[in-house]
mmCIF file of C-alpha atoms in Angstrom:
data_model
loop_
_atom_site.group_PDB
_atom_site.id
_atom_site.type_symbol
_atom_site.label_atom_id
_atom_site.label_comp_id
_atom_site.label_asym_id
_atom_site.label_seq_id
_atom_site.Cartn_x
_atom_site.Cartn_y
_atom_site.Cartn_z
ATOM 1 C CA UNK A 39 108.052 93.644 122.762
ATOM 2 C CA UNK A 40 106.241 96.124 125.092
ATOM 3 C CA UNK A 41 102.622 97.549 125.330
ATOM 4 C CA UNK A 42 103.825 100.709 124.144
ATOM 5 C CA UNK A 43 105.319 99.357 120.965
ATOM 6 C CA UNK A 44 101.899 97.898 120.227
ATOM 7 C CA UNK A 45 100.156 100.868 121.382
ATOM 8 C CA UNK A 46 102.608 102.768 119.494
ATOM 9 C CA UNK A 47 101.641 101.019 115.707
ATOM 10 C CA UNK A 48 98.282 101.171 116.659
ATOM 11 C CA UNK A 49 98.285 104.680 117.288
ATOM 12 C CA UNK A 50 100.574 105.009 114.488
ATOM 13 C CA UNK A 51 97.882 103.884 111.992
ATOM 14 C CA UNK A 52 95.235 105.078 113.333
ATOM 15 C CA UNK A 53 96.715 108.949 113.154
ATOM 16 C CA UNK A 54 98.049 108.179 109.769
ATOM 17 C CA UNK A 55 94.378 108.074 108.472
ATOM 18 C CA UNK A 56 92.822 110.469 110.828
ATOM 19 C CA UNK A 57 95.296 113.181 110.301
ATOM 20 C CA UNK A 58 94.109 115.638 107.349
ATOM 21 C CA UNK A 59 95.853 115.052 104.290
ATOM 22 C CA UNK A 60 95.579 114.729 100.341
ATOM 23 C CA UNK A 61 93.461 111.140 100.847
ATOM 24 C CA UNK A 62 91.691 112.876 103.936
ATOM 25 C CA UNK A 63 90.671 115.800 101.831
ATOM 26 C CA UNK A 64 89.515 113.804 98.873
ATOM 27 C CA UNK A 65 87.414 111.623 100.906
ATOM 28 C CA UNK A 66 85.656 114.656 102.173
ATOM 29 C CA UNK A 67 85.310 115.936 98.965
ATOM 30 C CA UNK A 68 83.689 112.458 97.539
ATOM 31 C CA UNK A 69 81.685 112.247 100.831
ATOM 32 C CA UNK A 70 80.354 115.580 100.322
ATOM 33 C CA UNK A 71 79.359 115.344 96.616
ATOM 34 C CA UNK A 72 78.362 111.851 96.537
ATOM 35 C CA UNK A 73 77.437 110.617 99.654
ATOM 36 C CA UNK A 74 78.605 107.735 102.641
ATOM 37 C CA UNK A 75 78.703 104.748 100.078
ATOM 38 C CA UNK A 76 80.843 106.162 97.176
ATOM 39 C CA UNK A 77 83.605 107.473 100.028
ATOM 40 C CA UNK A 78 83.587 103.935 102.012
ATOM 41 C CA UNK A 79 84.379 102.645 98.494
ATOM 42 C CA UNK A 80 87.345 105.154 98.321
ATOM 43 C CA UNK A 81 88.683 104.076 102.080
ATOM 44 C CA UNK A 82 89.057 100.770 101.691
ATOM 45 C CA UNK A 83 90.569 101.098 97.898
ATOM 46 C CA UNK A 84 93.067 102.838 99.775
ATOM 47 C CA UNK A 85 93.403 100.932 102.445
ATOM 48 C CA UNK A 86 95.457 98.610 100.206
ATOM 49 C CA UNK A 87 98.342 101.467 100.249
ATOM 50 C CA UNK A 88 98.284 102.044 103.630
ATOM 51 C CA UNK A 89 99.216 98.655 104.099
ATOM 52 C CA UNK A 90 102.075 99.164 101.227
ATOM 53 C CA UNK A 91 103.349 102.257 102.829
ATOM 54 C CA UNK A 92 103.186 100.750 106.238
ATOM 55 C CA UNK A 93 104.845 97.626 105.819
ATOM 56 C CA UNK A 94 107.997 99.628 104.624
ATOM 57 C CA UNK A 95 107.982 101.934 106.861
ATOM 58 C CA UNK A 96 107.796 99.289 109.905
ATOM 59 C CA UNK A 97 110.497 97.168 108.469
ATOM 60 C CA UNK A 98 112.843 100.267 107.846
ATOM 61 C CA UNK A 99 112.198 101.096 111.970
ATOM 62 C CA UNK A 100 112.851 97.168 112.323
ATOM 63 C CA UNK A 101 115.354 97.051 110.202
ATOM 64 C CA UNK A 102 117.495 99.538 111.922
ATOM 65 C CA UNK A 103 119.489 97.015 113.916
ATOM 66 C CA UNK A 104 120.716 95.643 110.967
ATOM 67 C CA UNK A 105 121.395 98.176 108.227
ATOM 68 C CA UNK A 106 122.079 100.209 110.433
ATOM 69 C CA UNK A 107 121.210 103.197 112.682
ATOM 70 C CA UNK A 108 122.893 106.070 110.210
ATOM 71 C CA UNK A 109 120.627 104.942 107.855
ATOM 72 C CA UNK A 110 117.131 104.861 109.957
ATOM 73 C CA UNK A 111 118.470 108.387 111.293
ATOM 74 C CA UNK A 112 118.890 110.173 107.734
ATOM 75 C CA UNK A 113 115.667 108.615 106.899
ATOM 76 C CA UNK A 114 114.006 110.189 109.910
ATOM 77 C CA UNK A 115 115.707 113.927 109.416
ATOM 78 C CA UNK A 116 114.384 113.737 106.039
ATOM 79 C CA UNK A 117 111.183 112.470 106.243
ATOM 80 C CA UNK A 118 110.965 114.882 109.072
ATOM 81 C CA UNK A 119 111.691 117.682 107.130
ATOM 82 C CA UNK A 120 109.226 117.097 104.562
ATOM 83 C CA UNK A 121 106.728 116.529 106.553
ATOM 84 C CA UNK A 122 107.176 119.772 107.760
ATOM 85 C CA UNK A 123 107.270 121.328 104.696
ATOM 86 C CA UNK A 124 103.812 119.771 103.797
ATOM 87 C CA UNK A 125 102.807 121.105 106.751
ATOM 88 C CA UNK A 126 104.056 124.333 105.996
ATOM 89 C CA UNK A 127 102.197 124.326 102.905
ATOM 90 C CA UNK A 128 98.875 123.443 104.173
ATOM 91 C CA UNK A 129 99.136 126.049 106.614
ATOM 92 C CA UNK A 130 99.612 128.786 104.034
ATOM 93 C CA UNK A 131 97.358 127.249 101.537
ATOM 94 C CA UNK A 132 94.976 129.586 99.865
ATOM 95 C CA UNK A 133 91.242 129.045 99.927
ATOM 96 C CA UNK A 134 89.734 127.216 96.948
ATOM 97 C CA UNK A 135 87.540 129.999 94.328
ATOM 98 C CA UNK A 136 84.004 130.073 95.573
ATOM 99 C CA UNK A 137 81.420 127.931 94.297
ATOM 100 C CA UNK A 138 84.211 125.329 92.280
ATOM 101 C CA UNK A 139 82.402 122.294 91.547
ATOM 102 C CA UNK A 140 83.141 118.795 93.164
ATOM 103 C CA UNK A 141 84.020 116.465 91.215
ATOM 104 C CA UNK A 142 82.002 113.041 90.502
ATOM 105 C CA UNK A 143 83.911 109.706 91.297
ATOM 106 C CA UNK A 144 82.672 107.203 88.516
ATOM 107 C CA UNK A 145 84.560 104.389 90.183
ATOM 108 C CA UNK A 146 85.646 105.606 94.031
ATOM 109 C CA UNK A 147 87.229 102.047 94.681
ATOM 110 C CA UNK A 148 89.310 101.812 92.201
ATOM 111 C CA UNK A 149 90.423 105.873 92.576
ATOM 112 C CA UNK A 150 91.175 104.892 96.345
ATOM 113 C CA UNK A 151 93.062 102.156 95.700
ATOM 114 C CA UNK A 152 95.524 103.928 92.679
ATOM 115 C CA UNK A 153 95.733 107.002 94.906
ATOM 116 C CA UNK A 154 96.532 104.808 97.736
ATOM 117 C CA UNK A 155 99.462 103.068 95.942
ATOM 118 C CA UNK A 156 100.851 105.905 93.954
ATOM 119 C CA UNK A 157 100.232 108.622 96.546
ATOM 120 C CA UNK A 158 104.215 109.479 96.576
ATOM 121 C CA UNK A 159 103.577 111.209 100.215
ATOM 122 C CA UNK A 160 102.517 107.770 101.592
ATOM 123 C CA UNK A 161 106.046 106.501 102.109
ATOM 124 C CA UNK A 162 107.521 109.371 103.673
ATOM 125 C CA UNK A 163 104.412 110.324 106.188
ATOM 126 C CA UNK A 164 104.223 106.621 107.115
ATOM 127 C CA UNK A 165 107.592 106.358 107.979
ATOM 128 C CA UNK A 166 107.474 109.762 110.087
ATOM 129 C CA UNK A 167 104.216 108.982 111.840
ATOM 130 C CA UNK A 168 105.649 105.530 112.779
ATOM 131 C CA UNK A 169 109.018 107.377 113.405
ATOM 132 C CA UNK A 170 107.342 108.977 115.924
ATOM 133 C CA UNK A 171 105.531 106.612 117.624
ATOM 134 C CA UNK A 172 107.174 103.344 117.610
ATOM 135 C CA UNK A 173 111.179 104.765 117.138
ATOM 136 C CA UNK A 174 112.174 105.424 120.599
ATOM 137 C CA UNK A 175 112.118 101.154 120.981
ATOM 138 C CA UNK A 176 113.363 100.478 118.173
ATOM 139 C CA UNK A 177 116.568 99.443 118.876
ATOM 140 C CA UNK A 178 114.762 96.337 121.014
ATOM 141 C CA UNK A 179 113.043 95.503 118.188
ATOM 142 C CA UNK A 180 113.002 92.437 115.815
ATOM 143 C CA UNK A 181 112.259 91.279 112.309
ATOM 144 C CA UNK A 182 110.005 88.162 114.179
ATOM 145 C CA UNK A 183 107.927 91.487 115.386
ATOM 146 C CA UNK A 184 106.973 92.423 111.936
ATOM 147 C CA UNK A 185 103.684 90.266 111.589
ATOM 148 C CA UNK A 186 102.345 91.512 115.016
ATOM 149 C CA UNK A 187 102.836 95.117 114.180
ATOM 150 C CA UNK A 188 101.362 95.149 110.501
ATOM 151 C CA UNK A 189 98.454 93.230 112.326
ATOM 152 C CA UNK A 190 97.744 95.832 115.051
ATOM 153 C CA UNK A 191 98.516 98.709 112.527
ATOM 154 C CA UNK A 192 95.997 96.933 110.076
ATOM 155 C CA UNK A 193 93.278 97.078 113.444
ATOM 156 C CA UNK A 194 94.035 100.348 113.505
ATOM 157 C CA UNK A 195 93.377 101.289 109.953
ATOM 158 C CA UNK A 196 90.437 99.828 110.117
ATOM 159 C CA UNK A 197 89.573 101.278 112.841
ATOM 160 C CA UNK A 198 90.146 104.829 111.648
ATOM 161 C CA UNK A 199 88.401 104.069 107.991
ATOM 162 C CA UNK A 200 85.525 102.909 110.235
ATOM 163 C CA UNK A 201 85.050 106.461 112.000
ATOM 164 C CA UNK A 202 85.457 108.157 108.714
ATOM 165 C CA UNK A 203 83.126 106.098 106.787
ATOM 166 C CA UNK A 204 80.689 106.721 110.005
ATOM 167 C CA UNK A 205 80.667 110.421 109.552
ATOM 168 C CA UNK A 206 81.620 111.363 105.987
ATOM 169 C CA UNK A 207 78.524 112.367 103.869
ATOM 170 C CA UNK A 208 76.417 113.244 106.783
ATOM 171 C CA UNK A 209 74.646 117.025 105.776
ATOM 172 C CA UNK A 210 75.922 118.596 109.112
ATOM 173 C CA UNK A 211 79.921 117.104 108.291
ATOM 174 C CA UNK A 212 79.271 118.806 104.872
ATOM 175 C CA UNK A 213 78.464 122.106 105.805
ATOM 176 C CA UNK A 214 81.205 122.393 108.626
ATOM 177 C CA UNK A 215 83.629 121.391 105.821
ATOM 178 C CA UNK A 216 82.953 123.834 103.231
ATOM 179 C CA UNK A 217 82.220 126.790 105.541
ATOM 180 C CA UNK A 218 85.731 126.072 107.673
ATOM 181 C CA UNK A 219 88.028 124.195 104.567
ATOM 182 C CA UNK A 220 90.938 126.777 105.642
ATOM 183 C CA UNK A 221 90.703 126.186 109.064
ATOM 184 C CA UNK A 222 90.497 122.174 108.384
ATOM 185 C CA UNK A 223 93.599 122.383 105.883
ATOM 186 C CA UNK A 224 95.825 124.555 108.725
ATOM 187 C CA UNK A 225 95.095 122.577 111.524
ATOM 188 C CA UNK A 226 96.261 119.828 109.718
ATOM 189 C CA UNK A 227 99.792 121.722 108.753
ATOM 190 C CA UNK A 228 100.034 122.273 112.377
ATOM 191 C CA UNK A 229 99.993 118.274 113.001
ATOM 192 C CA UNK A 230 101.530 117.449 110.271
ATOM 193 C CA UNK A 231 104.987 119.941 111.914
ATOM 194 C CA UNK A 232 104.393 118.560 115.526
ATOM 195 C CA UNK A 233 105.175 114.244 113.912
ATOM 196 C CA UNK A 234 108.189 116.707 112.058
ATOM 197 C CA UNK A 235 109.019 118.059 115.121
ATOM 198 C CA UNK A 236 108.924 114.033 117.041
ATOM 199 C CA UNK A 237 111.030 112.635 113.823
ATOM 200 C CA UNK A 238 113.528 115.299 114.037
ATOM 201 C CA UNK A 239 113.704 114.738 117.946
ATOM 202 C CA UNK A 240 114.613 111.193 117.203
ATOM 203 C CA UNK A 241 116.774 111.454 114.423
ATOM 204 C CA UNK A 242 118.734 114.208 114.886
ATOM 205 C CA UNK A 243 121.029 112.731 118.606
ATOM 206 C CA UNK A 244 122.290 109.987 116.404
ATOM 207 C CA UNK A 245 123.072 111.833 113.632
ATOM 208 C CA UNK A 246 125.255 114.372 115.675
ATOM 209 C CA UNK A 247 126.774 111.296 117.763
ATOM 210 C CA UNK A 248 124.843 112.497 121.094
ATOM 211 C CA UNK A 249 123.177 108.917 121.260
ATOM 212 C CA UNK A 250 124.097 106.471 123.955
ATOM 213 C CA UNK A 251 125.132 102.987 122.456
#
């Protein structure tokens, strides 16, 4: 296994959190109204389906070899296409009514971990991000792999929740985010369509036959 594989998960992760999304978005919203403690809560609840999510999504790259690579390719076109139509969505979003009130967390673990797990977006991104990361070697790639990549993708989870929890709540973080939410939720459709764009790139030669053996 290569550098660039491992780079590749790590990267993998660490965009998965980092990119604006439904659990980005709530975090902000729980680190404006409730400060730095309640959203760390939320992160590492959730960090429990990022792991979930993951872990599928690495051993359907793995698994490629052996299911076969029809399969891994229909699973990148269409988790390619819908992340571009999330993206799509969050760039035409409309803004949220003025002055709608935030709502209070009771329990912020426990909410990160069910949205974590249930989050039916998590499978599908994961698999995309990591599609378009790690996918161009993953026809060298084995099952045996498996621990060292959910390790390094679990380094870089961590890593990410870390520079979240580090800036979330802050007064300055708060006021950006509710004077430039539109601006936040399109530049996150734009990402979201450029790991479309990379899963399409990588599914789409096999699908059509243009892929050397």
């Amino acid at each position: 296994m290569t550098h660039s594989v491992v780079l590749g998960a790590f990267l993998a992760a660490l965009f998965y959190v980092l990119i604006p999304g439904p659990a980005f978005l709530a975090l902000l919203g729980i680190g404006a109204g409730q400060g730095r403690k309640a959203g760390a809560f939320f992160i590492s609840g959730h960090l429990v389906g990022d792991l979930v999510w993951s872990s599928l999504a690495l051993v359907a790259i793995v698994g490629a070899r052996t299911i076969g690579t029809f399969v891994f390719d229909l699973l990148g076109l269409l988790c390619g296409l819908y992340l571009a139509w999330i993206g799509w969505s969050a760039w035409t979003a409309k803004p949220k009514a003025d002055g709608k009130a935030l709502m209070v967390v009771e329990r912020p673990f426990r909410r990160g971990l069910v949205f974590g797990v249930t989050n039916p977006k998590g499978y599908p991104v994961a698999l995309a991000t990591f599609t378009a990361l790690v996918a161009g070697s993953a026809g060298s790639l084995q099952f045996s792999a498996l621990p060292l990549l959910l390790s390094v993708s679990f380094v870089g989870f961590v890593t990410a929740d870390i520079i979240l929890i580090s800036i979330i709540g802050a007064g300055a973080v708060r006021r950006f985010y509710r004077a430039h939410e539109r601006m936040i939720v399109r530049c996150s459709g734009v990402l979201f369509m450029g790991f479309a764009a990379q899963a399409l790139w990588h599914a789409t030669p096999g699908l059509l036959g243009w892929r050397k053996a």
